[in-house]
Coordinates of C-alpha atoms in Angstrom, one line a residue:
M1 CA 22.4 -3.3 -12.6
T2 CA 21.6 -2.8 -16.3
G3 CA 18.0 -1.3 -16.9
E4 CA 15.6 -1.1 -19.7
P5 CA 15.1 2.4 -20.7
A6 CA 12.4 1.8 -23.3
A7 CA 10.3 -0.2 -20.8
A8 CA 10.9 2.5 -18.2
A9 CA 9.6 5.1 -20.6
V10 CA 6.6 3.1 -21.7
I11 CA 5.5 2.1 -18.3
A12 CA 6.1 5.7 -16.9
L13 CA 3.8 6.9 -19.7
L14 CA 1.0 4.4 -18.9
A15 CA 1.3 4.6 -15.2
G16 CA 1.2 8.5 -15.4
L17 CA -1.9 8.4 -17.4
G18 CA -3.5 6.1 -14.9
G19 CA -2.3 8.5 -12.3
T20 CA -4.5 11.2 -13.7
L21 CA -7.5 9.1 -12.8
V22 CA -6.5 9.0 -9.0
P23 CA -8.8 11.9 -8.1
A24 CA -11.7 10.1 -9.8
L25 CA -10.9 6.9 -7.9
I26 CA -10.7 8.7 -4.6
A27 CA -14.0 10.6 -5.1
R28 CA -15.8 7.2 -5.7
I29 CA -14.8 5.7 -2.3
P30 CA -17.7 5.5 -0.1
E31 CA -17.5 7.2 3.2
P32 CA -17.2 4.7 6.2
E33 CA -20.2 4.0 8.3
P34 CA -20.1 6.1 11.6
E35 CA -19.5 4.3 14.7
S36 CA -22.5 4.1 17.0
V37 CA -21.6 4.9 20.6
T38 CA -23.8 3.6 23.3
Q39 CA -23.6 4.8 26.8
P40 CA -25.6 2.7 29.3
D41 CA -26.6 3.9 32.7
T42 CA -26.3 7.5 31.7
D43 CA -29.0 10.3 31.8
P44 CA -30.2 10.8 28.4
A45 CA -30.9 14.4 29.2
A46 CA -27.3 15.1 30.3
E47 CA -25.1 17.2 28.1
P48 CA -22.6 15.0 26.0
Q49 CA -19.1 15.5 27.4
P50 CA -16.3 15.9 24.9
D51 CA -13.8 13.0 24.5
P52 CA -10.4 14.2 25.0
E53 CA -9.1 11.3 22.9
A54 CA -11.5 11.7 20.1
E55 CA -9.9 12.2 16.7
D56 CA -10.6 15.0 14.3
P57 CA -13.4 14.4 11.8
K58 CA -12.2 12.4 8.7
E59 CA -11.7 14.3 5.7
P60 CA -14.4 13.4 3.1
Y61 CA -13.1 11.6 0.0
V62 CA -14.9 14.1 -2.3
E63 CA -13.1 17.0 -0.8
M64 CA -9.8 15.1 -1.1
A65 CA -10.3 14.3 -4.6
A66 CA -11.0 18.0 -5.3
L67 CA -7.6 19.2 -3.9
P68 CA -5.9 21.6 -6.2
G69 CA -3.2 19.9 -8.2
L70 CA -3.9 16.4 -7.1
A71 CA -4.3 15.0 -10.6
W72 CA -0.9 16.2 -12.0
R73 CA 0.8 15.3 -8.7
S74 CA -0.6 11.9 -8.8
A75 CA 0.4 11.5 -12.4
L76 CA 3.8 12.6 -11.6
A77 CA 4.2 10.1 -8.8
A78 CA 2.8 7.3 -10.8
A79 CA 5.1 8.1 -13.8
V80 CA 8.1 8.0 -11.6
A81 CA 7.1 4.7 -9.9
G82 CA 6.2 3.3 -13.2
G83 CA 9.5 4.3 -14.6
V84 CA 11.4 2.6 -11.7
I85 CA 9.3 -0.5 -12.2
G86 CA 9.8 -0.6 -16.0
W87 CA 13.6 0.1 -15.6
S88 CA 13.9 -2.8 -13.0
V89 CA 11.6 -5.4 -14.4
G90 CA 12.2 -4.8 -18.2
W91 CA 9.9 -6.2 -20.8
D92 CA 8.4 -9.0 -18.6
W93 CA 4.8 -10.3 -18.4
S94 CA 4.5 -9.1 -14.8
L95 CA 4.1 -5.6 -16.1
L96 CA 0.6 -6.8 -16.9
F97 CA -0.3 -6.6 -13.2
L98 CA 2.3 -4.2 -11.9
T99 CA 1.3 -1.4 -14.2
P100 CA -2.4 -0.9 -13.1
L101 CA -1.3 -1.3 -9.4
V102 CA 0.8 1.8 -9.6
P103 CA -2.1 4.3 -9.8
V104 CA -4.1 2.3 -7.3
S105 CA -1.1 2.4 -5.0
V106 CA -0.8 6.2 -5.4
A107 CA -4.5 6.7 -4.5
L108 CA -4.0 4.4 -1.4
A109 CA -0.9 6.3 -0.3
I110 CA -2.8 9.6 -0.6
V111 CA -5.9 8.4 1.3
D112 CA -3.9 6.7 4.1
W113 CA -1.7 9.7 4.5
R114 CA -4.6 12.0 5.0
T115 CA -7.0 9.8 6.9
R116 CA -5.0 6.8 8.2
L117 CA -7.3 4.6 6.4
L118 CA -6.9 2.0 3.6
P119 CA -10.4 1.5 2.2
T120 CA -11.5 -2.1 1.7
R121 CA -13.4 -0.8 -1.4
V122 CA -10.1 -0.2 -3.1
V123 CA -7.9 -2.9 -1.6
G124 CA -10.4 -5.7 -2.1
P125 CA -10.9 -5.1 -5.8
S126 CA -7.1 -4.8 -6.2
Y127 CA -6.9 -8.2 -4.8
A128 CA -9.3 -9.7 -7.4
L129 CA -7.7 -7.9 -10.2
L130 CA -4.2 -8.8 -9.1
I131 CA -5.1 -12.5 -8.7
V132 CA -6.7 -12.6 -12.2
L133 CA -3.7 -10.9 -13.9
V134 CA -1.2 -13.1 -12.1
L135 CA -3.0 -16.2 -13.3
A136 CA -3.1 -14.6 -16.8
C137 CA 0.6 -14.2 -16.6
F138 CA 0.9 -17.9 -15.5
A139 CA -1.3 -19.0 -18.4
I140 CA 1.0 -17.2 -20.8
T141 CA 4.5 -18.1 -19.3
R142 CA 3.5 -21.5 -17.7
D143 CA 6.1 -20.7 -15.0
G144 CA 4.9 -22.6 -11.9
D145 CA 7.7 -21.3 -9.8
D146 CA 6.5 -17.7 -10.2
L147 CA 3.0 -18.7 -9.4
A148 CA 4.1 -20.7 -6.3
R149 CA 6.2 -17.7 -5.1
A150 CA 3.2 -15.4 -5.5
G151 CA 1.3 -17.7 -3.1
Y152 CA 4.1 -17.9 -0.8
G153 CA 4.5 -14.2 -0.8
W154 CA 0.7 -13.8 0.1
A155 CA 1.2 -16.2 3.0
F156 CA 4.5 -14.7 4.1
A157 CA 3.7 -11.1 4.0
G158 CA 0.0 -11.4 4.9
G159 CA 0.7 -13.7 7.7
L160 CA 3.4 -11.6 9.2
F161 CA 1.3 -8.5 9.2
F162 CA -1.7 -10.3 10.6
L163 CA 0.4 -11.7 13.4
L164 CA 1.6 -8.2 14.2
W165 CA -1.9 -6.9 14.1
F166 CA -3.2 -9.7 16.3
I167 CA -0.6 -9.1 18.9
H168 CA -0.9 -5.4 19.0
P169 CA -4.0 -4.2 17.1
R170 CA -3.6 -0.7 18.3
G171 CA -0.3 -0.5 16.6
M172 CA -1.3 -1.4 13.2
G173 CA -4.6 -1.1 11.2
Y174 CA -6.2 -4.1 9.5
G175 CA -6.0 -2.1 6.3
D176 CA -2.3 -2.6 6.4
V177 CA -2.9 -6.3 6.7
R178 CA -5.0 -6.4 3.6
L179 CA -2.5 -4.4 1.6
S180 CA 0.3 -6.5 2.7
G181 CA -1.4 -9.5 0.9
V182 CA -1.6 -7.6 -2.3
L183 CA 2.0 -6.6 -2.0
G184 CA 3.1 -10.1 -1.1
I185 CA 1.4 -11.5 -4.1
A186 CA 3.2 -9.0 -6.5
L187 CA 6.6 -9.0 -4.9
G188 CA 6.5 -12.8 -4.4
Y189 CA 5.8 -13.3 -8.2
L190 CA 8.8 -11.2 -9.0
G191 CA 11.2 -13.1 -6.8
W192 CA 12.4 -13.8 -3.2
G193 CA 14.7 -10.8 -3.2
Q194 CA 11.9 -8.4 -4.1
L195 CA 9.6 -10.1 -1.5
V196 CA 12.0 -10.1 1.4
V197 CA 13.8 -6.8 0.8
G198 CA 10.3 -5.1 -0.1
V199 CA 8.7 -6.3 3.3
Y200 CA 11.9 -5.4 5.4
A201 CA 12.2 -2.0 3.7
A202 CA 8.7 -1.1 4.7
F203 CA 9.4 -1.6 8.4
L204 CA 12.8 0.1 8.1
L205 CA 11.2 3.1 6.3
G206 CA 8.4 3.2 8.6
G207 CA 10.5 3.1 11.7
F208 CA 12.9 5.7 10.6
G209 CA 10.6 7.8 8.5
G210 CA 7.7 7.7 11.1
G211 CA 10.2 8.7 13.8
L212 CA 11.6 11.6 11.7
L213 CA 8.1 12.9 10.9
S214 CA 7.1 12.7 14.5
M215 CA 10.2 14.5 15.5
L216 CA 9.2 17.3 13.0
R217 CA 5.7 17.2 14.4
I218 CA 4.3 16.5 11.0
V219 CA 2.5 13.3 12.3
E220 CA 1.7 12.0 15.7
R221 CA 4.2 9.6 17.2
K222 CA 1.7 6.8 17.7
A223 CA -0.7 7.5 14.8
F224 CA 1.2 7.9 11.6
P225 CA 0.1 6.2 8.5
F226 CA 2.2 2.9 7.5
G227 CA 0.6 2.2 4.1
P228 CA 2.9 4.8 2.1
F229 CA 5.9 3.3 3.8
M230 CA 4.7 -0.2 2.7
L231 CA 4.3 1.0 -0.8
I232 CA 7.6 2.9 -0.9
G233 CA 9.2 -0.3 0.5
A234 CA 7.7 -2.6 -2.2
L235 CA 9.0 -0.1 -4.9
F236 CA 12.5 -0.4 -3.3
G237 CA 12.2 -4.2 -3.2
I238 CA 11.5 -4.2 -6.9
A239 CA 14.3 -1.9 -7.7
A240 CA 17.0 -3.2 -5.4
G241 CA 15.7 -6.5 -4.2
P242 CA 17.3 -8.8 -6.6
E243 CA 20.9 -7.2 -6.2
I244 CA 20.7 -7.1 -2.4
W245 CA 19.3 -10.8 -2.4
A246 CA 22.3 -11.9 -4.6
H247 CA 24.8 -10.5 -2.0
L248 CA 23.0 -11.5 1.3
G249 CA 20.6 -14.2 0.2
P250 CA 21.2 -17.9 -0.1
G251 CA 22.2 -17.5 -3.7

């Protein structure tokens, strides 16, 4: 597979600059509303009993954003991802929506890793921005096939994750369902290989990586974040999807 060094360098630079803004983005995420717990038929004067299944308090987003070195680490991660995307895609109009998605994805990966949450206040605007930029690409290229595949990707990835969440909601957060739609649109626009390989890689990496991390006791076996694996899988789909699809796909 031949790459585009110039595109890789430029997108790595742009994505890396966007990565420096990740702490500011995380700091602006509003904290989730606390869940109210009602306990009918109990004595209000009784001492509250600790819940053995209660989770540790969520790390505040402001404190997360103030972590030492977060800005340069985020910039480095975004630059690497941007370089992979630029090398794989080349000088294509799809970079118009792929480039801004990189630092947003880095922020989501950090938040999900530390809190097991994918905030709607970040995923929702990403949907809107992505749809606008995909339509802008269509207005420039007039390629209806790319636009149709973006819609199919939205339905395929979003529908698959929604079905898995509906069947076993405790095994997958609804934030993963929302994120799957964003990734489905972006990967679908690029091609069937990127879409299918990217989605499959997410589950493969999540199963293997989650199992390995649980064995090392870095995460809990039944409560590891899936968002980072989805994002890494999408990046793998962009980089290797076309070649794998050419060998295994319908041609």
